[in-house]
Short mmCIF file of C-alpha atoms in Angstrom, two decimals:
data_model
loop_
_atom_site.label_atom_id
_atom_site.label_comp_id
_atom_site.label_asym_id
_atom_site.label_seq_id
_atom_site.Cartn_x
_atom_site.Cartn_y
_atom_site.Cartn_z
CA UNK A 15 123.50 -1.92 -50.59
CA UNK A 16 122.56 -3.02 -54.09
CA UNK A 17 124.02 -6.47 -53.54
CA UNK A 18 122.08 -6.75 -50.30
CA UNK A 19 118.83 -5.98 -52.13
CA UNK A 20 119.69 -8.54 -54.79
CA UNK A 21 120.39 -11.15 -52.16
CA UNK A 22 117.11 -10.32 -50.46
CA UNK A 23 115.22 -10.55 -53.75
CA UNK A 24 116.88 -13.82 -54.61
CA UNK A 25 115.98 -15.33 -51.24
CA UNK A 26 112.37 -14.03 -51.18
CA UNK A 27 111.46 -13.88 -54.88
CA UNK A 28 109.33 -17.02 -54.73
CA UNK A 29 107.43 -15.74 -51.71
CA UNK A 30 106.90 -12.40 -53.44
CA UNK A 31 105.43 -14.06 -56.53
CA UNK A 32 103.16 -16.20 -54.36
CA UNK A 33 102.05 -13.15 -52.37
CA UNK A 34 101.34 -11.14 -55.52
CA UNK A 35 99.50 -14.12 -57.01
CA UNK A 36 97.41 -14.56 -53.89
CA UNK A 37 96.60 -10.85 -53.77
CA UNK A 38 95.75 -10.79 -57.47
CA UNK A 39 93.63 -13.93 -57.19
CA UNK A 40 91.86 -12.52 -54.15
CA UNK A 41 91.10 -9.32 -55.99
CA UNK A 42 89.79 -11.27 -58.99
CA UNK A 43 87.62 -13.45 -56.76
CA UNK A 44 86.31 -10.36 -54.99
CA UNK A 45 85.38 -8.75 -58.30
CA UNK A 46 83.73 -12.00 -59.40
CA UNK A 47 81.83 -12.24 -56.13
CA UNK A 48 80.78 -8.60 -56.31
CA UNK A 49 79.50 -9.02 -59.87
CA UNK A 50 77.62 -12.17 -58.86
CA UNK A 51 76.18 -10.40 -55.82
CA UNK A 52 75.00 -7.50 -57.98
CA UNK A 53 73.33 -9.93 -60.38
CA UNK A 54 71.58 -11.67 -57.48
CA UNK A 55 70.35 -8.37 -56.09
CA UNK A 56 69.09 -7.37 -59.56
CA UNK A 57 67.42 -10.75 -60.03
CA UNK A 58 65.74 -10.54 -56.62
CA UNK A 59 64.48 -7.07 -57.48
CA UNK A 60 63.10 -8.33 -60.81
CA UNK A 61 61.42 -11.27 -59.07
CA UNK A 62 59.93 -8.94 -56.48
CA UNK A 63 58.64 -6.66 -59.25
CA UNK A 64 57.23 -9.67 -61.09
CA UNK A 65 55.48 -10.94 -57.95
CA UNK A 66 54.03 -7.49 -57.33
CA UNK A 67 52.90 -7.34 -60.95
CA UNK A 68 51.24 -10.74 -60.64
CA UNK A 69 49.57 -9.65 -57.42
CA UNK A 70 48.22 -6.51 -59.09
CA UNK A 71 47.03 -8.50 -62.10
CA UNK A 72 45.21 -10.98 -59.84
CA UNK A 73 43.62 -8.12 -57.91
CA UNK A 74 42.57 -6.41 -61.14
CA UNK A 75 41.18 -9.66 -62.55
CA UNK A 76 39.18 -10.25 -59.36
CA UNK A 77 37.75 -6.73 -59.45
CA UNK A 78 36.98 -7.06 -63.15
CA UNK A 79 35.41 -10.49 -62.57
CA UNK A 80 33.09 -9.08 -59.89
CA UNK A 81 32.16 -6.20 -62.19
CA UNK A 82 31.33 -8.64 -64.99
CA UNK A 83 28.99 -10.52 -62.65
CA UNK A 84 27.22 -7.27 -61.75
CA UNK A 85 26.72 -6.47 -65.44
CA UNK A 86 25.17 -9.89 -65.99
CA UNK A 87 22.89 -9.59 -62.96
CA UNK A 88 21.74 -6.00 -63.45
CA UNK A 89 21.63 -5.54 -67.24
CA UNK A 90 21.95 -8.59 -69.48
CA UNK A 91 19.94 -11.12 -67.47
CA UNK A 92 16.96 -8.88 -66.56
CA UNK A 93 16.44 -7.95 -70.21
CA UNK A 94 16.71 -11.54 -71.44
CA UNK A 95 14.48 -12.90 -68.66
CA UNK A 96 11.77 -10.32 -69.32
CA UNK A 97 11.80 -11.23 -73.02
CA UNK A 98 11.66 -14.95 -72.20
CA UNK A 99 8.76 -14.47 -69.78
CA UNK A 100 6.75 -12.56 -72.40
CA UNK A 101 7.37 -15.18 -75.07
CA UNK A 102 6.39 -18.10 -72.82
CA UNK A 103 3.20 -16.27 -71.80
CA UNK A 104 2.37 -15.79 -75.49
CA UNK A 105 3.15 -19.32 -76.63
CA UNK A 106 1.67 -21.18 -73.66
CA UNK A 107 -1.31 -18.96 -72.84
CA UNK A 108 -3.74 -20.73 -70.51
CA UNK A 109 -6.31 -17.94 -70.23
CA UNK A 110 -8.74 -19.21 -72.88
CA UNK A 111 -8.55 -22.76 -71.57
CA UNK A 112 -9.21 -21.62 -68.00
CA UNK A 113 -12.05 -19.39 -69.17
CA UNK A 114 -13.77 -22.29 -70.94
CA UNK A 115 -13.47 -24.46 -67.85
CA UNK A 116 -14.85 -21.67 -65.68
CA UNK A 117 -17.77 -21.19 -68.05
CA UNK A 118 -18.44 -24.92 -67.98
CA UNK A 119 -18.49 -24.76 -64.19
CA UNK A 120 -21.01 -21.92 -64.23
CA UNK A 121 -23.04 -23.53 -67.03
CA UNK A 122 -22.85 -27.30 -66.45
CA UNK A 123 -24.67 -28.20 -69.66
CA UNK A 124 -22.49 -26.08 -71.96
CA UNK A 125 -20.00 -28.93 -72.49
CA UNK A 126 -20.33 -32.67 -72.68
CA UNK A 127 -18.52 -34.88 -70.18
CA UNK A 128 -15.95 -35.97 -72.77
CA UNK A 129 -15.31 -32.32 -73.73
CA UNK A 130 -14.71 -31.41 -70.09
CA UNK A 131 -12.28 -34.33 -69.70
CA UNK A 132 -10.46 -33.24 -72.83
CA UNK A 133 -10.14 -29.65 -71.56
CA UNK A 134 -8.88 -30.81 -68.17
CA UNK A 135 -6.38 -33.12 -69.84
CA UNK A 136 -5.10 -30.25 -72.00
CA UNK A 137 -4.83 -28.06 -68.89
CA UNK A 138 -2.85 -30.81 -67.14
CA UNK A 139 -0.39 -31.21 -70.03
CA UNK A 140 0.06 -27.50 -70.80
CA UNK A 141 0.36 -26.49 -67.13
CA UNK A 142 3.12 -28.98 -66.44
CA UNK A 143 4.76 -28.21 -69.77
CA UNK A 144 4.82 -24.49 -68.96
CA UNK A 145 6.17 -25.02 -65.45
CA UNK A 146 8.88 -27.50 -66.52
CA UNK A 147 9.81 -25.36 -69.52
CA UNK A 148 10.01 -22.22 -67.38
CA UNK A 149 12.18 -24.01 -64.84
CA UNK A 150 14.57 -25.35 -67.50
CA UNK A 151 14.69 -22.18 -69.61
CA UNK A 152 15.26 -19.89 -66.62
CA UNK A 153 18.07 -22.11 -65.36
CA UNK A 154 19.77 -22.48 -68.73
CA UNK A 155 19.41 -18.83 -69.72
CA UNK A 156 20.89 -17.60 -66.43
CA UNK A 157 23.82 -20.02 -66.80
CA UNK A 158 24.30 -19.21 -70.49
CA UNK A 159 24.49 -15.47 -69.87
CA UNK A 160 27.06 -15.98 -67.12
CA UNK A 161 29.10 -18.10 -69.54
CA UNK A 162 28.86 -15.29 -72.08
CA UNK A 163 29.88 -12.43 -69.83
CA UNK A 164 32.76 -14.38 -68.29
CA UNK A 165 34.19 -15.33 -71.68
CA UNK A 166 33.71 -11.80 -73.01
CA UNK A 167 35.10 -10.23 -69.84
CA UNK A 168 38.22 -12.39 -69.95
CA UNK A 169 38.88 -11.53 -73.62
CA UNK A 170 38.32 -7.82 -73.05
CA UNK A 171 40.58 -7.84 -70.00
CA UNK A 172 43.36 -9.61 -71.85
CA UNK A 173 43.00 -7.27 -74.83
CA UNK A 174 43.17 -4.10 -72.80
CA UNK A 175 44.95 -4.79 -69.50
CA UNK A 176 47.55 -7.34 -70.57
CA UNK A 177 48.30 -5.80 -73.94
CA UNK A 178 47.91 -8.95 -75.97
CA UNK A 179 45.07 -11.00 -77.36
CA UNK A 180 44.15 -14.56 -76.50
CA UNK A 181 42.97 -15.56 -79.98
CA UNK A 182 41.11 -18.79 -80.46
CA UNK A 183 42.16 -19.38 -84.05
CA UNK A 184 44.44 -16.64 -85.28
CA UNK A 185 47.63 -15.33 -83.77
CA UNK A 186 47.20 -11.67 -84.71
CA UNK A 187 43.45 -11.21 -84.68
CA UNK A 188 41.86 -7.83 -84.10
CA UNK A 189 40.57 -6.86 -80.70
CA UNK A 190 36.87 -7.22 -79.96
CA UNK A 191 35.04 -4.29 -81.51
CA UNK A 192 31.77 -2.90 -80.17
CA UNK A 193 29.65 -4.48 -82.92
CA UNK A 194 30.98 -7.98 -82.17
CA UNK A 195 30.50 -7.41 -78.44
CA UNK A 196 26.88 -6.28 -78.84
CA UNK A 197 26.12 -9.06 -81.31
CA UNK A 198 27.57 -11.62 -78.93
CA UNK A 199 25.52 -10.39 -75.95
CA UNK A 200 22.39 -10.13 -78.12
CA UNK A 201 22.63 -13.87 -78.80
CA UNK A 202 21.15 -14.36 -75.30
CA UNK A 203 17.78 -13.67 -76.96
CA UNK A 204 18.19 -16.58 -79.40
CA UNK A 205 16.22 -18.88 -77.08
CA UNK A 206 13.25 -16.51 -76.90
CA UNK A 207 13.34 -15.51 -80.57
CA UNK A 208 14.15 -18.80 -82.29
CA UNK A 209 14.62 -21.73 -79.94
CA UNK A 210 11.36 -21.60 -77.99
CA UNK A 211 9.03 -23.40 -80.47
CA UNK A 212 11.24 -26.52 -80.66
CA UNK A 213 11.88 -26.40 -76.91
CA UNK A 214 8.16 -26.13 -76.23
CA UNK A 215 7.35 -29.03 -78.54
CA UNK A 216 9.94 -31.36 -76.98
CA UNK A 217 8.99 -30.38 -73.43
CA UNK A 218 5.33 -31.01 -74.16
CA UNK A 219 6.21 -34.41 -75.60
CA UNK A 220 8.08 -35.25 -72.41
CA UNK A 221 5.24 -34.00 -70.20
CA UNK A 222 2.66 -35.97 -72.18
CA UNK A 223 4.65 -39.19 -71.79
CA UNK A 224 5.19 -38.75 -68.05
CA UNK A 225 1.63 -37.64 -67.25
CA UNK A 226 -0.01 -40.31 -69.39
CA UNK A 227 -2.33 -42.35 -67.21
CA UNK A 228 -2.34 -39.87 -64.32
CA UNK A 229 -5.95 -39.09 -63.47
CA UNK A 230 -7.35 -35.85 -62.07
CA UNK A 231 -8.47 -37.69 -58.95
CA UNK A 232 -4.97 -39.09 -58.27
CA UNK A 233 -3.37 -37.77 -55.09
CA UNK A 234 -0.12 -35.83 -55.38
CA UNK A 235 2.06 -35.04 -52.38
CA UNK A 236 5.43 -33.26 -52.36
CA UNK A 237 7.36 -36.42 -53.16
CA UNK A 238 5.13 -37.43 -56.08
CA UNK A 239 5.18 -33.88 -57.49
CA UNK A 240 8.96 -33.68 -57.21
CA UNK A 241 9.37 -37.04 -58.93
CA UNK A 242 6.91 -36.11 -61.70
CA UNK A 243 8.71 -32.88 -62.60
CA UNK A 244 12.09 -34.63 -62.41
CA UNK A 245 10.87 -37.32 -64.80
CA UNK A 246 9.63 -34.69 -67.26
CA UNK A 247 13.02 -32.93 -67.20
CA UNK A 248 14.93 -36.21 -67.49
CA UNK A 249 12.78 -37.36 -70.40
CA UNK A 250 13.21 -34.00 -72.11
CA UNK A 251 17.00 -34.05 -71.71
CA UNK A 252 17.16 -37.58 -73.16
CA UNK A 253 15.41 -36.61 -76.40
CA UNK A 254 17.79 -36.62 -79.36
CA UNK A 255 21.57 -36.36 -79.07
CA UNK A 256 23.28 -35.73 -75.69
CA UNK A 257 23.59 -31.99 -76.34
CA UNK A 258 20.53 -31.47 -78.54
CA UNK A 259 19.32 -28.74 -76.17
CA UNK A 260 22.19 -26.45 -77.15
CA UNK A 261 20.36 -25.74 -80.42
CA UNK A 262 17.53 -24.11 -78.41
CA UNK A 263 19.96 -21.67 -76.79
CA UNK A 264 22.39 -20.68 -79.53
CA UNK A 265 22.81 -21.06 -83.32
CA UNK A 266 25.15 -23.89 -84.19
CA UNK A 267 25.28 -24.54 -87.96
CA UNK A 268 28.16 -22.17 -88.78
CA UNK A 269 29.98 -22.74 -85.51
CA UNK A 270 30.08 -26.50 -85.95
CA UNK A 271 32.16 -25.95 -89.06
CA UNK A 272 34.45 -23.46 -87.33
CA UNK A 273 35.00 -25.66 -84.29
CA UNK A 274 36.16 -28.57 -86.46
CA UNK A 275 38.12 -26.48 -88.96
CA UNK A 276 41.88 -27.05 -89.13
CA UNK A 277 44.54 -24.45 -89.80
CA UNK A 278 44.64 -25.61 -93.41
CA UNK A 279 41.00 -24.75 -93.99
CA UNK A 280 41.91 -21.26 -95.17
CA UNK A 281 38.58 -20.65 -96.91
CA UNK A 282 36.66 -21.24 -93.66
CA UNK A 283 39.11 -19.42 -91.41
CA UNK A 284 39.68 -16.43 -93.67
CA UNK A 285 36.42 -14.77 -92.69
CA UNK A 286 36.42 -15.74 -89.00
CA UNK A 287 35.40 -12.80 -86.84
CA UNK A 288 35.85 -12.24 -83.14
CA UNK A 289 32.12 -12.88 -82.77
CA UNK A 290 32.60 -16.29 -84.39
CA UNK A 291 35.44 -17.10 -82.00
CA UNK A 292 33.41 -16.08 -78.95
CA UNK A 293 30.45 -18.19 -80.05
CA UNK A 294 32.63 -21.24 -80.70
CA UNK A 295 34.21 -20.90 -77.28
CA UNK A 296 30.75 -20.55 -75.71
CA UNK A 297 29.52 -23.66 -77.52
CA UNK A 298 32.50 -25.66 -76.29
CA UNK A 299 31.79 -24.62 -72.70
CA UNK A 300 28.11 -25.58 -73.01
CA UNK A 301 28.97 -29.06 -74.30
CA UNK A 302 31.67 -29.70 -71.69
CA UNK A 303 31.27 -32.30 -68.96
CA UNK A 304 31.91 -29.64 -66.31
CA UNK A 305 29.04 -27.49 -67.54
CA UNK A 306 26.81 -30.57 -67.62
CA UNK A 307 27.54 -31.05 -63.94
CA UNK A 308 26.66 -27.42 -63.22
CA UNK A 309 23.38 -27.82 -65.12
CA UNK A 310 22.41 -30.89 -63.10
CA UNK A 311 23.26 -29.17 -59.81
CA UNK A 312 21.28 -26.07 -60.76
CA UNK A 313 18.19 -27.92 -62.01
CA UNK A 314 18.07 -30.02 -58.84
CA UNK A 315 18.45 -26.98 -56.58
CA UNK A 316 15.69 -25.09 -58.40
CA UNK A 317 13.37 -28.11 -58.40
CA UNK A 318 13.85 -28.62 -54.66
CA UNK A 319 13.06 -24.94 -53.99
CA UNK A 320 10.08 -25.00 -56.36
CA UNK A 321 8.41 -27.95 -54.61
CA UNK A 322 9.15 -26.34 -51.26
CA UNK A 323 7.46 -23.10 -52.35
CA UNK A 324 4.46 -24.97 -53.73
CA UNK A 325 4.11 -26.77 -50.42
CA UNK A 326 4.07 -23.42 -48.61
CA UNK A 327 1.51 -21.96 -51.04
CA UNK A 328 -0.73 -24.98 -50.52
CA UNK A 329 -0.90 -24.22 -46.80
CA UNK A 330 0.57 -27.62 -46.01
CA UNK A 331 -1.96 -29.56 -48.07
CA UNK A 332 0.72 -30.75 -50.48
CA UNK A 333 2.54 -32.50 -47.64
CA UNK A 334 -0.36 -34.86 -47.01
CA UNK A 335 -1.49 -34.86 -50.62
CA UNK A 336 -4.19 -33.36 -52.82
CA UNK A 337 -6.02 -34.39 -55.99
CA UNK A 338 -4.22 -33.56 -59.23
CA UNK A 339 -7.20 -31.43 -60.32
CA UNK A 340 -6.69 -29.16 -57.30
CA UNK A 341 -2.90 -29.16 -57.69
CA UNK A 342 -3.15 -27.77 -61.24
CA UNK A 343 -4.07 -24.32 -59.89
CA UNK A 344 -0.72 -24.25 -58.04
CA UNK A 345 1.11 -25.51 -61.11
CA UNK A 346 -0.32 -22.71 -63.27
CA UNK A 347 0.69 -20.11 -60.66
CA UNK A 348 4.31 -21.26 -60.40
CA UNK A 349 5.19 -21.09 -64.10
CA UNK A 350 5.30 -17.26 -64.30
CA UNK A 351 7.13 -16.98 -60.96
CA UNK A 352 10.02 -19.03 -62.32
CA UNK A 353 10.80 -16.45 -65.03
CA UNK A 354 10.62 -13.30 -62.91
CA UNK A 355 13.51 -10.86 -63.21
CA UNK A 356 16.66 -11.59 -61.15
CA UNK A 357 15.87 -9.03 -58.44
CA UNK A 358 12.60 -10.82 -57.58
CA UNK A 359 13.58 -14.34 -58.55
CA UNK A 360 14.87 -16.41 -55.64
CA UNK A 361 15.47 -19.37 -57.96
CA UNK A 362 18.09 -17.44 -59.91
CA UNK A 363 19.68 -16.38 -56.64
CA UNK A 364 19.80 -20.02 -55.53
CA UNK A 365 21.69 -20.93 -58.71
CA UNK A 366 24.13 -18.04 -58.40
CA UNK A 367 24.92 -18.71 -54.75
CA UNK A 368 25.68 -22.41 -55.17
CA UNK A 369 29.38 -22.94 -54.27
CA UNK A 370 30.07 -25.34 -57.15
CA UNK A 371 28.48 -22.96 -59.65
CA UNK A 372 30.59 -20.09 -58.30
CA UNK A 373 33.78 -22.16 -58.60
CA UNK A 374 32.93 -23.13 -62.18
CA UNK A 375 32.54 -19.52 -63.31
CA UNK A 376 35.61 -18.35 -61.41
CA UNK A 377 37.69 -20.96 -63.25
CA UNK A 378 35.99 -20.13 -66.55
CA UNK A 379 36.90 -16.46 -66.20
CA UNK A 380 40.49 -17.35 -65.35
CA UNK A 381 40.51 -19.78 -68.29
CA UNK A 382 41.53 -22.68 -66.04
CA UNK A 383 40.17 -26.21 -66.41
CA UNK A 384 37.82 -27.13 -63.53
CA UNK A 385 39.28 -29.86 -61.32
#
């Protein structure tokens, strides 16, 4: 019996080793496959969780973005626009000029002919200055505030919802505190508090150059009026350096140094606050080519709507044309309408509803370069 088993083993030993080897190899391959399968399942689960997380983040960012827009439209912009309207009314008050002209009309001999011409010429210049300034300031202030709230909203969202800070200069900067936030939003009043005198002077210079030689008896129709206002705005924007107008809207002396400071400039960077970082980022947006495009689109849209409204107020007379002297009454009426609060200001709504403007601010909030 034993010898039979030995003979059997001797004859089939090779086959037995092969069989055991195959079985062992199969088991090893199975374990390898099972481990690989488990890793794939785990990886797929992680990817699914990551995709869900990204979806939730995008949804939260969209909701937060819409909330930021509401804050701008219902709180920040109405306050700033009311302040701007009051300041323009103070600095470019036409009441005394109009009263003198009315008195001269009632008492023909109270003024000489040259004095009347001088008063009418002043009314012409100041009326167009006020209307063009109101158009430009309303447009720029509404755009500036939306830049502000989108930059601030993105930083606040990153600080709180993502758990890390997107610092402009420093890796481990503090989160935005309430004082920096309020100071940053309060800078929307810089135009009304500090920038208006220089803006008014430059706009009046532009208006004087464009209106030079235009007589009170000259006929203005919609096309001539549109071209005249456009020329005033173009002349104003060409005064000084390409981005000279930024100095009307926000302070720039300190931020110029910060924007050009390198990491080795420890003395400059040591006292950089979150407010400084937000202002530098805002300044860079304002001087970007993409924002320049948005400004041009917005100014054109507002100008088109303004001339359209003036044509309607004229009862159709502006279509065929009217003397400049008669047109000035319409010009003086339109200035204050341009700086109404957002809820009553269709010009602001025109800017906000423009598709290209909406795309710009969506990309700004997401911190993506416009294409």
